[in-house]
């Protein structure tokens, strides 16, 4: 791998990892709170992209950056207040099915309003330039902006959770909700706010990723499984673990695309240039598969390996 | 020594005809109970008599029917955080410290938005200095006795008028048991009422103004510790193992 590919892969990997963290942070907080994964989380990301696109058309990108997450945050809070809270009494399976169904409802609603085809969600003109050049290749300013927004949210979230009274109440509520309410804190309100804030963060991810990834109804289904990989690999309910796992997955996916290295190359290093004749036709195909071709599968392999060797994840406390 | 009680003190907590259920199990049957301002009242009884459930029912954490009033204001059916705001503090038997948070963070969580009341953080540290020396360590690393002190102090700092403490000496070393008893007396000396669920008769009899004995989810005796001392048949039927 050449040095310029390495540099760009590092930048893009960090960017993709931070973007994933925008979504995974909310998902893991909501998981700690409810005890089940929110299947609709990636749908809020998609809704953010669509609303971001819509607001951008009328008001411009920067108002959309605020308005779309705000709207989705309110929708998320409403979903918790009038949906999940009522379903809660039927147990985890009920909650799981509710979020599963909600994901379909959001996807169908988006298709009914905006149709099935991708939207032309352009990079805002103010950020449509080359930020810098390394090794003769330009790096888009918008990507740098995405990185800055994600990093600012990460820092803000860390400060909020670790340095403020609100953060203290949230952290305690995640593990001991009953005790927190008996100290006089309104835990249902905390839960609604966390769900709303988590949804808003996912939507913010959607607004900034919309112009780069394609804004289309399938974008939720494409991202959802990767988010689950991150939350499980990071450790269920751990924000620090989710951050590490987001970066790991971000790097894996970015570097895998750039690495054109196959089994044949590996054996080539030790002087074996042709596949052994004893190998069947199927294994002879594997001989020539490069890392970039299996790139999309690697996070799932990581998930399986993690579940086998360290089921509590990188930083989780329970399997 | 228990603080002198003003016999004209007003009723702070009043429970009338309280029934409570866990799912379909009927646990409390028409409980009647009263705690006056500045009073230390103990709830005695064998395990399973319904004492802990009574505290949880007052706190709004289980399904109930009947009346609960705090300072004359009806609170039955209210949510736990609203009852906490009405002036009731609750220290559960399970000593629910927030293990990953520091001692100081645990205490800060007890503070109400209005800020410090009759107990400042400084008061709490004076009351129990080890909490100051371990202020920045994770609460989960404290000993059982220290965790018990922390949960009591965390509730106190929210400035309750009445603190309900469930089995505070359970599983503690004898030295810590004495320290808990002393702490409860110091709390009462500041005018905070105490409703204590306690298995150790000696402590309950020593510090309480009045005692209730519970059996099968009902109050079977109410009176002073001296009156209970003079009623061996009650002790034999409802307290002795």
mmCIF file of N, CA and C in Angstrom, chain A residues 183-302:
data_model
loop_
_atom_site.group_PDB
_atom_site.id
_atom_site.type_symbol
_atom_site.label_atom_id
_atom_site.label_comp_id
_atom_site.label_asym_id
_atom_site.label_seq_id
_atom_site.Cartn_x
_atom_site.Cartn_y
_atom_site.Cartn_z
ATOM 1 N N UNK A 183 -34.655 8.875 44.688
ATOM 2 C CA UNK A 183 -33.893 10.050 45.158
ATOM 3 C C UNK A 183 -34.545 11.335 44.642
ATOM 4 N N UNK A 184 -35.666 11.199 43.939
ATOM 5 C CA UNK A 184 -36.414 12.386 43.532
ATOM 6 C C UNK A 184 -36.223 12.795 42.081
ATOM 7 N N UNK A 185 -35.605 11.916 41.276
ATOM 8 C CA UNK A 185 -35.407 12.274 39.871
ATOM 9 C C UNK A 185 -36.475 11.602 39.011
ATOM 10 N N UNK A 186 -36.958 12.334 38.027
ATOM 11 C CA UNK A 186 -38.023 11.832 37.173
ATOM 12 C C UNK A 186 -37.430 10.912 36.092
ATOM 13 N N UNK A 187 -37.313 9.629 36.426
ATOM 14 C CA UNK A 187 -36.632 8.688 35.529
ATOM 15 C C UNK A 187 -37.362 8.494 34.189
ATOM 16 N N UNK A 188 -38.696 8.392 34.176
ATOM 17 C CA UNK A 188 -39.354 8.278 32.861
ATOM 18 C C UNK A 188 -38.996 9.445 31.931
ATOM 19 N N UNK A 189 -38.871 10.643 32.502
ATOM 20 C CA UNK A 189 -38.485 11.805 31.693
ATOM 21 C C UNK A 189 -37.042 11.651 31.187
ATOM 22 N N UNK A 190 -36.181 11.102 32.061
ATOM 23 C CA UNK A 190 -34.784 10.854 31.656
ATOM 24 C C UNK A 190 -34.766 9.883 30.479
ATOM 25 N N UNK A 191 -35.545 8.801 30.583
ATOM 26 C CA UNK A 191 -35.569 7.793 29.526
ATOM 27 C C UNK A 191 -36.077 8.395 28.211
ATOM 28 N N UNK A 192 -37.138 9.197 28.324
ATOM 29 C CA UNK A 192 -37.688 9.808 27.112
ATOM 30 C C UNK A 192 -36.643 10.732 26.473
ATOM 31 N N UNK A 193 -35.934 11.489 27.314
ATOM 32 C CA UNK A 193 -34.933 12.417 26.794
ATOM 33 C C UNK A 193 -33.773 11.675 26.140
ATOM 34 N N UNK A 194 -33.335 10.574 26.783
ATOM 35 C CA UNK A 194 -32.225 9.799 26.207
ATOM 36 C C UNK A 194 -32.637 9.232 24.857
ATOM 37 N N UNK A 195 -33.858 8.709 24.779
ATOM 38 C CA UNK A 195 -34.328 8.150 23.510
ATOM 39 C C UNK A 195 -34.401 9.249 22.451
ATOM 40 N N UNK A 196 -34.928 10.400 22.857
ATOM 41 C CA UNK A 196 -35.031 11.522 21.926
ATOM 42 C C UNK A 196 -33.654 11.989 21.480
ATOM 43 N N UNK A 197 -32.724 12.140 22.440
ATOM 44 C CA UNK A 197 -31.377 12.623 22.106
ATOM 45 C C UNK A 197 -30.645 11.612 21.223
ATOM 46 N N UNK A 198 -30.801 10.313 21.535
ATOM 47 C CA UNK A 198 -30.162 9.267 20.727
ATOM 48 C C UNK A 198 -30.682 9.312 19.293
ATOM 49 N N UNK A 199 -31.997 9.493 19.154
ATOM 50 C CA UNK A 199 -32.597 9.565 17.811
ATOM 51 C C UNK A 199 -32.088 10.806 17.080
ATOM 52 N N UNK A 200 -31.969 11.921 17.813
ATOM 53 C CA UNK A 200 -31.487 13.168 17.198
ATOM 54 C C UNK A 200 -30.047 13.010 16.716
ATOM 55 N N UNK A 201 -29.218 12.306 17.493
ATOM 56 C CA UNK A 201 -27.822 12.082 17.074
ATOM 57 C C UNK A 201 -27.775 11.245 15.796
ATOM 58 N N UNK A 202 -28.642 10.205 15.755
ATOM 59 C CA UNK A 202 -28.690 9.377 14.546
ATOM 60 C C UNK A 202 -29.097 10.247 13.351
ATOM 61 N N UNK A 203 -30.078 11.135 13.586
ATOM 62 C CA UNK A 203 -30.542 12.002 12.504
ATOM 63 C C UNK A 203 -29.443 12.961 12.064
ATOM 64 N N UNK A 204 -28.680 13.470 13.027
ATOM 65 C CA UNK A 204 -27.567 14.363 12.685
ATOM 66 C C UNK A 204 -26.585 13.621 11.777
ATOM 67 N N UNK A 205 -26.330 12.357 12.135
ATOM 68 C CA UNK A 205 -25.480 11.518 11.282
ATOM 69 C C UNK A 205 -26.053 11.451 9.880
ATOM 70 N N UNK A 206 -27.384 11.309 9.782
ATOM 71 C CA UNK A 206 -28.050 11.237 8.485
ATOM 72 C C UNK A 206 -27.906 12.519 7.683
ATOM 73 N N UNK A 207 -28.044 13.665 8.368
ATOM 74 C CA UNK A 207 -27.951 14.950 7.657
ATOM 75 C C UNK A 207 -26.562 15.128 7.054
ATOM 76 N N UNK A 208 -25.523 14.787 7.844
ATOM 77 C CA UNK A 208 -24.172 15.024 7.312
ATOM 78 C C UNK A 208 -23.708 13.912 6.377
ATOM 79 N N UNK A 209 -24.304 12.714 6.527
ATOM 80 C CA UNK A 209 -23.866 11.619 5.646
ATOM 81 C C UNK A 209 -24.670 11.598 4.354
ATOM 82 N N UNK A 210 -25.868 12.209 4.390
ATOM 83 C CA UNK A 210 -26.759 12.191 3.223
ATOM 84 C C UNK A 210 -26.096 12.561 1.918
ATOM 85 N N UNK A 211 -25.343 13.671 1.883
ATOM 86 C CA UNK A 211 -24.718 14.073 0.618
ATOM 87 C C UNK A 211 -23.595 13.133 0.157
ATOM 88 N N UNK A 212 -23.001 12.364 1.063
ATOM 89 C CA UNK A 212 -21.869 11.499 0.708
ATOM 90 C C UNK A 212 -22.356 10.089 0.394
ATOM 91 N N UNK A 213 -23.114 9.506 1.355
ATOM 92 C CA UNK A 213 -23.749 8.218 1.066
ATOM 93 C C UNK A 213 -24.981 8.586 0.235
ATOM 94 N N UNK A 214 -25.606 7.634 -0.355
ATOM 95 C CA UNK A 214 -26.771 7.970 -1.182
ATOM 96 C C UNK A 214 -28.016 8.025 -0.290
ATOM 97 N N UNK A 215 -28.788 9.108 -0.427
ATOM 98 C CA UNK A 215 -30.014 9.233 0.367
ATOM 99 C C UNK A 215 -31.130 8.457 -0.306
ATOM 100 N N UNK A 216 -31.362 7.235 0.202
ATOM 101 C CA UNK A 216 -32.381 6.368 -0.384
ATOM 102 C C UNK A 216 -32.984 5.499 0.723
ATOM 103 N N UNK A 217 -34.173 4.917 0.467
ATOM 104 C CA UNK A 217 -34.856 4.182 1.541
ATOM 105 C C UNK A 217 -34.057 3.014 2.099
ATOM 106 N N UNK A 218 -33.152 2.440 1.294
ATOM 107 C CA UNK A 218 -32.427 1.254 1.777
ATOM 108 C C UNK A 218 -31.243 1.627 2.659
ATOM 109 N N UNK A 219 -31.006 2.940 2.866
ATOM 110 C CA UNK A 219 -29.787 3.300 3.619
ATOM 111 C C UNK A 219 -29.873 2.851 5.083
ATOM 112 N N UNK A 220 -31.093 2.696 5.614
ATOM 113 C CA UNK A 220 -31.231 2.224 6.991
ATOM 114 C C UNK A 220 -30.857 0.753 7.073
ATOM 115 N N UNK A 221 -31.422 -0.025 6.145
ATOM 116 C CA UNK A 221 -31.155 -1.463 6.158
ATOM 117 C C UNK A 221 -29.678 -1.749 5.927
ATOM 118 N N UNK A 222 -28.996 -0.861 5.174
ATOM 119 C CA UNK A 222 -27.576 -1.058 4.904
ATOM 120 C C UNK A 222 -26.717 -0.805 6.131
ATOM 121 N N UNK A 223 -27.126 0.140 6.960
ATOM 122 C CA UNK A 223 -26.289 0.535 8.088
ATOM 123 C C UNK A 223 -26.638 -0.208 9.383
ATOM 124 N N UNK A 224 -27.906 -0.596 9.512
ATOM 125 C CA UNK A 224 -28.374 -1.221 10.758
ATOM 126 C C UNK A 224 -27.496 -2.368 11.244
ATOM 127 N N UNK A 225 -27.231 -3.374 10.375
ATOM 128 C CA UNK A 225 -26.431 -4.526 10.841
ATOM 129 C C UNK A 225 -25.039 -4.118 11.324
ATOM 130 N N UNK A 226 -24.412 -3.135 10.644
ATOM 131 C CA UNK A 226 -23.074 -2.694 11.054
ATOM 132 C C UNK A 226 -23.140 -2.068 12.457
ATOM 133 N N UNK A 227 -24.228 -1.350 12.728
ATOM 134 C CA UNK A 227 -24.386 -0.741 14.053
ATOM 135 C C UNK A 227 -24.464 -1.803 15.137
ATOM 136 N N UNK A 228 -25.199 -2.884 14.839
ATOM 137 C CA UNK A 228 -25.301 -3.953 15.822
ATOM 138 C C UNK A 228 -23.942 -4.585 16.061
ATOM 139 N N UNK A 229 -23.151 -4.731 14.996
ATOM 140 C CA UNK A 229 -21.791 -5.271 15.150
ATOM 141 C C UNK A 229 -21.020 -4.377 16.137
ATOM 142 N N UNK A 230 -21.127 -3.061 15.942
ATOM 143 C CA UNK A 230 -20.374 -2.126 16.788
ATOM 144 C C UNK A 230 -20.806 -2.221 18.243
ATOM 145 N N UNK A 231 -22.122 -2.239 18.460
ATOM 146 C CA UNK A 231 -22.618 -2.258 19.832
ATOM 147 C C UNK A 231 -22.215 -3.559 20.535
ATOM 148 N N UNK A 232 -22.252 -4.677 19.797
ATOM 149 C CA UNK A 232 -21.870 -5.960 20.411
ATOM 150 C C UNK A 232 -20.353 -6.038 20.598
ATOM 151 N N UNK A 233 -19.587 -5.644 19.585
ATOM 152 C CA UNK A 233 -18.127 -5.717 19.683
ATOM 153 C C UNK A 233 -17.637 -4.753 20.772
ATOM 154 N N UNK A 234 -18.244 -3.582 20.844
ATOM 155 C CA UNK A 234 -17.827 -2.608 21.858
ATOM 156 C C UNK A 234 -18.209 -3.027 23.253
ATOM 157 N N UNK A 235 -19.219 -3.839 23.376
ATOM 158 C CA UNK A 235 -19.703 -4.230 24.697
ATOM 159 C C UNK A 235 -21.044 -3.564 24.914
ATOM 160 N N UNK A 236 -22.093 -4.377 25.102
ATOM 161 C CA UNK A 236 -23.446 -3.824 25.203
ATOM 162 C C UNK A 236 -23.533 -2.784 26.308
ATOM 163 N N UNK A 237 -23.945 -1.598 25.937
ATOM 164 C CA UNK A 237 -24.156 -0.551 26.938
ATOM 165 C C UNK A 237 -22.931 0.279 27.256
ATOM 166 N N UNK A 238 -21.780 -0.004 26.614
ATOM 167 C CA UNK A 238 -20.567 0.758 26.932
ATOM 168 C C UNK A 238 -20.298 1.820 25.869
ATOM 169 N N UNK A 239 -20.241 3.076 26.318
ATOM 170 C CA UNK A 239 -20.005 4.173 25.381
ATOM 171 C C UNK A 239 -18.554 4.170 24.889
ATOM 172 N N UNK A 240 -17.614 3.921 25.803
ATOM 173 C CA UNK A 240 -16.190 3.852 25.439
ATOM 174 C C UNK A 240 -15.952 2.711 24.473
ATOM 175 N N UNK A 241 -16.575 1.563 24.739
ATOM 176 C CA UNK A 241 -16.449 0.396 23.865
ATOM 177 C C UNK A 241 -17.018 0.693 22.494
ATOM 178 N N UNK A 242 -18.168 1.401 22.472
ATOM 179 C CA UNK A 242 -18.802 1.734 21.189
ATOM 180 C C UNK A 242 -17.887 2.639 20.377
ATOM 181 N N UNK A 243 -17.186 3.550 21.058
ATOM 182 C CA UNK A 243 -16.274 4.457 20.366
ATOM 183 C C UNK A 243 -15.126 3.661 19.728
ATOM 184 N N UNK A 244 -14.515 2.777 20.532
ATOM 185 C CA UNK A 244 -13.409 1.970 20.005
ATOM 186 C C UNK A 244 -13.876 1.100 18.842
ATOM 187 N N UNK A 245 -15.037 0.446 19.035
ATOM 188 C CA UNK A 245 -15.537 -0.457 17.991
ATOM 189 C C UNK A 245 -15.910 0.313 16.718
ATOM 190 N N UNK A 246 -16.443 1.527 16.881
ATOM 191 C CA UNK A 246 -16.797 2.338 15.705
ATOM 192 C C UNK A 246 -15.547 2.618 14.877
ATOM 193 N N UNK A 247 -14.464 3.009 15.562
ATOM 194 C CA UNK A 247 -13.218 3.297 14.831
ATOM 195 C C UNK A 247 -12.653 2.037 14.194
ATOM 196 N N UNK A 248 -12.700 0.913 14.954
ATOM 197 C CA UNK A 248 -12.168 -0.339 14.410
ATOM 198 C C UNK A 248 -12.922 -0.715 13.128
ATOM 199 N N UNK A 249 -14.253 -0.678 13.208
ATOM 200 C CA UNK A 249 -15.053 -1.044 12.030
ATOM 201 C C UNK A 249 -14.827 -0.035 10.898
ATOM 202 N N UNK A 250 -14.723 1.252 11.283
ATOM 203 C CA UNK A 250 -14.459 2.283 10.286
ATOM 204 C C UNK A 250 -13.162 2.001 9.534
ATOM 205 N N UNK A 251 -12.111 1.663 10.282
ATOM 206 C CA UNK A 251 -10.802 1.371 9.660
ATOM 207 C C UNK A 251 -10.858 0.087 8.844
ATOM 208 N N UNK A 252 -11.489 -0.948 9.418
ATOM 209 C CA UNK A 252 -11.557 -2.232 8.699
ATOM 210 C C UNK A 252 -12.194 -2.025 7.328
ATOM 211 N N UNK A 253 -13.346 -1.325 7.340
ATOM 212 C CA UNK A 253 -14.067 -1.193 6.077
ATOM 213 C C UNK A 253 -13.318 -0.307 5.091
ATOM 214 N N UNK A 254 -12.644 0.723 5.603
ATOM 215 C CA UNK A 254 -11.939 1.612 4.693
ATOM 216 C C UNK A 254 -10.666 0.962 4.156
ATOM 217 N N UNK A 255 -9.912 0.337 5.069
ATOM 218 C CA UNK A 255 -8.638 -0.261 4.634
ATOM 219 C C UNK A 255 -8.874 -1.478 3.752
ATOM 220 N N UNK A 256 -9.944 -2.237 4.074
ATOM 221 C CA UNK A 256 -10.194 -3.458 3.291
ATOM 222 C C UNK A 256 -10.368 -3.116 1.818
ATOM 223 N N UNK A 257 -11.050 -1.974 1.563
ATOM 224 C CA UNK A 257 -11.284 -1.576 0.177
ATOM 225 C C UNK A 257 -9.961 -1.282 -0.535
ATOM 226 N N UNK A 258 -9.005 -0.765 0.257
ATOM 227 C CA UNK A 258 -7.751 -0.332 -0.356
ATOM 228 C C UNK A 258 -6.715 -1.455 -0.493
ATOM 229 N N UNK A 259 -6.993 -2.581 0.204
ATOM 230 C CA UNK A 259 -5.976 -3.637 0.184
ATOM 231 C C UNK A 259 -6.300 -4.673 -0.898
ATOM 232 N N UNK A 260 -5.408 -4.762 -1.868
ATOM 233 C CA UNK A 260 -5.613 -5.718 -2.953
ATOM 234 C C UNK A 260 -4.690 -6.909 -2.716
ATOM 235 N N UNK A 261 -4.958 -7.641 -1.667
ATOM 236 C CA UNK A 261 -4.083 -8.711 -1.231
ATOM 237 C C UNK A 261 -4.919 -9.990 -1.140
ATOM 238 N N UNK A 262 -4.432 -11.061 -1.758
ATOM 239 C CA UNK A 262 -5.239 -12.287 -1.776
ATOM 240 C C UNK A 262 -4.474 -13.442 -1.149
ATOM 241 N N UNK A 263 -5.146 -14.562 -1.033
ATOM 242 C CA UNK A 263 -4.499 -15.779 -0.517
ATOM 243 C C UNK A 263 -3.308 -16.121 -1.408
ATOM 244 N N UNK A 264 -3.485 -15.932 -2.691
ATOM 245 C CA UNK A 264 -2.405 -16.227 -3.638
ATOM 246 C C UNK A 264 -1.170 -15.376 -3.333
ATOM 247 N N UNK A 265 -1.426 -14.089 -3.023
ATOM 248 C CA UNK A 265 -0.302 -13.201 -2.697
ATOM 249 C C UNK A 265 0.412 -13.666 -1.427
ATOM 250 N N UNK A 266 -0.411 -14.107 -0.449
ATOM 251 C CA UNK A 266 0.173 -14.554 0.821
ATOM 252 C C UNK A 266 1.080 -15.738 0.586
ATOM 253 N N UNK A 267 0.605 -16.704 -0.207
ATOM 254 C CA UNK A 267 1.443 -17.864 -0.494
ATOM 255 C C UNK A 267 2.613 -17.499 -1.389
ATOM 256 N N UNK A 268 2.378 -16.484 -2.227
ATOM 257 C CA UNK A 268 3.441 -16.016 -3.105
ATOM 258 C C UNK A 268 4.659 -15.559 -2.311
ATOM 259 N N UNK A 269 4.410 -15.007 -1.144
ATOM 260 C CA UNK A 269 5.496 -14.515 -0.297
ATOM 261 C C UNK A 269 6.424 -15.637 0.143
ATOM 262 N N UNK A 270 5.828 -16.849 0.276
ATOM 263 C CA UNK A 270 6.691 -17.964 0.689
ATOM 264 C C UNK A 270 7.034 -18.867 -0.501
ATOM 265 N N UNK A 271 6.834 -18.320 -1.686
ATOM 266 C CA UNK A 271 7.301 -19.024 -2.876
ATOM 267 C C UNK A 271 6.304 -19.955 -3.527
ATOM 268 N N UNK A 272 5.095 -20.039 -2.992
ATOM 269 C CA UNK A 272 4.082 -20.900 -3.610
ATOM 270 C C UNK A 272 3.289 -20.049 -4.585
ATOM 271 N N UNK A 273 3.400 -20.324 -5.842
ATOM 272 C CA UNK A 273 2.784 -19.428 -6.826
ATOM 273 C C UNK A 273 1.500 -19.975 -7.414
ATOM 274 N N UNK A 274 1.315 -21.292 -7.381
ATOM 275 C CA UNK A 274 0.088 -21.855 -7.963
ATOM 276 C C UNK A 274 -0.654 -22.654 -6.891
ATOM 277 N N UNK A 275 -1.998 -22.702 -6.977
ATOM 278 C CA UNK A 275 -2.746 -23.471 -5.986
ATOM 279 C C UNK A 275 -2.452 -24.952 -6.125
ATOM 280 N N UNK A 276 -2.356 -25.664 -5.004
ATOM 281 C CA UNK A 276 -2.110 -27.102 -5.094
ATOM 282 C C UNK A 276 -3.199 -27.771 -5.914
ATOM 283 N N UNK A 277 -2.806 -28.706 -6.732
ATOM 284 C CA UNK A 277 -3.769 -29.363 -7.628
ATOM 285 C C UNK A 277 -4.838 -30.099 -6.828
ATOM 286 N N UNK A 278 -4.485 -30.476 -5.583
ATOM 287 C CA UNK A 278 -5.415 -31.245 -4.758
ATOM 288 C C UNK A 278 -6.639 -30.423 -4.364
ATOM 289 N N UNK A 279 -6.503 -29.079 -4.426
ATOM 290 C CA UNK A 279 -7.625 -28.228 -4.045
ATOM 291 C C UNK A 279 -8.757 -28.379 -5.042
ATOM 292 N N UNK A 280 -9.968 -28.417 -4.540
ATOM 293 C CA UNK A 280 -11.120 -28.521 -5.425
ATOM 294 C C UNK A 280 -11.341 -27.206 -6.169
ATOM 295 N N UNK A 281 -12.307 -27.188 -7.048
ATOM 296 C CA UNK A 281 -12.608 -25.988 -7.841
ATOM 297 C C UNK A 281 -13.001 -24.827 -6.927
ATOM 298 N N UNK A 282 -13.768 -25.146 -5.874
ATOM 299 C CA UNK A 282 -14.262 -24.109 -4.977
ATOM 300 C C UNK A 282 -13.096 -23.413 -4.284
ATOM 301 N N UNK A 283 -12.166 -24.228 -3.742
ATOM 302 C CA UNK A 283 -11.043 -23.643 -3.016
ATOM 303 C C UNK A 283 -10.096 -22.904 -3.963
ATOM 304 N N UNK A 284 -10.069 -23.320 -5.221
ATOM 305 C CA UNK A 284 -9.223 -22.609 -6.193
ATOM 306 C C UNK A 284 -9.745 -21.184 -6.411
ATOM 307 N N UNK A 285 -11.089 -21.018 -6.278
ATOM 308 C CA UNK A 285 -11.663 -19.668 -6.376
ATOM 309 C C UNK A 285 -11.222 -18.822 -5.193
ATOM 310 N N UNK A 286 -11.235 -19.423 -4.015
ATOM 311 C CA UNK A 286 -10.843 -18.704 -2.799
ATOM 312 C C UNK A 286 -9.404 -18.207 -2.927
ATOM 313 N N UNK A 287 -8.601 -18.995 -3.625
ATOM 314 C CA UNK A 287 -7.177 -18.671 -3.816
ATOM 315 C C UNK A 287 -6.992 -17.244 -4.349
ATOM 316 N N UNK A 288 -7.892 -16.820 -5.187
ATOM 317 C CA UNK A 288 -7.719 -15.521 -5.836
ATOM 318 C C UNK A 288 -8.559 -14.384 -5.252
ATOM 319 N N UNK A 289 -9.315 -14.688 -4.188
ATOM 320 C CA UNK A 289 -10.163 -13.642 -3.593
ATOM 321 C C UNK A 289 -9.279 -12.663 -2.823
ATOM 322 N N UNK A 290 -9.471 -11.352 -3.106
ATOM 323 C CA UNK A 290 -8.634 -10.362 -2.409
ATOM 324 C C UNK A 290 -9.365 -9.833 -1.185
ATOM 325 N N UNK A 291 -8.591 -9.182 -0.310
ATOM 326 C CA UNK A 291 -9.151 -8.624 0.924
ATOM 327 C C UNK A 291 -10.263 -7.638 0.586
ATOM 328 N N UNK A 292 -10.058 -6.825 -0.450
ATOM 329 C CA UNK A 292 -11.061 -5.810 -0.796
ATOM 330 C C UNK A 292 -12.395 -6.455 -1.170
ATOM 331 N N UNK A 293 -12.318 -7.703 -1.728
ATOM 332 C CA UNK A 293 -13.570 -8.370 -2.107
ATOM 333 C C UNK A 293 -14.351 -8.873 -0.898
ATOM 334 N N UNK A 294 -13.625 -9.263 0.152
ATOM 335 C CA UNK A 294 -14.334 -9.773 1.342
ATOM 336 C C UNK A 294 -14.509 -8.682 2.389
ATOM 337 N N UNK A 295 -14.088 -7.461 2.058
ATOM 338 C CA UNK A 295 -14.159 -6.336 3.002
ATOM 339 C C UNK A 295 -15.479 -6.220 3.759
ATOM 340 N N UNK A 296 -16.606 -6.235 3.041
ATOM 341 C CA UNK A 296 -17.892 -6.052 3.728
ATOM 342 C C UNK A 296 -18.206 -7.130 4.762
ATOM 343 N N UNK A 297 -17.566 -8.324 4.591
ATOM 344 C CA UNK A 297 -17.880 -9.432 5.504
ATOM 345 C C UNK A 297 -17.051 -9.354 6.790
ATOM 346 N N UNK A 298 -15.908 -8.661 6.699
ATOM 347 C CA UNK A 298 -14.969 -8.687 7.831
ATOM 348 C C UNK A 298 -15.601 -8.235 9.161
ATOM 349 N N UNK A 299 -16.398 -7.150 9.201
ATOM 350 C CA UNK A 299 -16.993 -6.777 10.485
ATOM 351 C C UNK A 299 -17.833 -7.893 11.096
ATOM 352 N N UNK A 300 -18.511 -8.665 10.223
ATOM 353 C CA UNK A 300 -19.350 -9.743 10.752
ATOM 354 C C UNK A 300 -18.495 -10.896 11.262
ATOM 355 N N UNK A 301 -17.350 -11.104 10.607
ATOM 356 C CA UNK A 301 -16.424 -12.120 11.110
ATOM 357 C C UNK A 301 -15.915 -11.685 12.482
ATOM 358 N N UNK A 302 -15.661 -10.386 12.598
ATOM 359 C CA UNK A 302 -15.216 -9.841 13.880
ATOM 360 C C UNK A 302 -16.289 -10.075 14.937
#
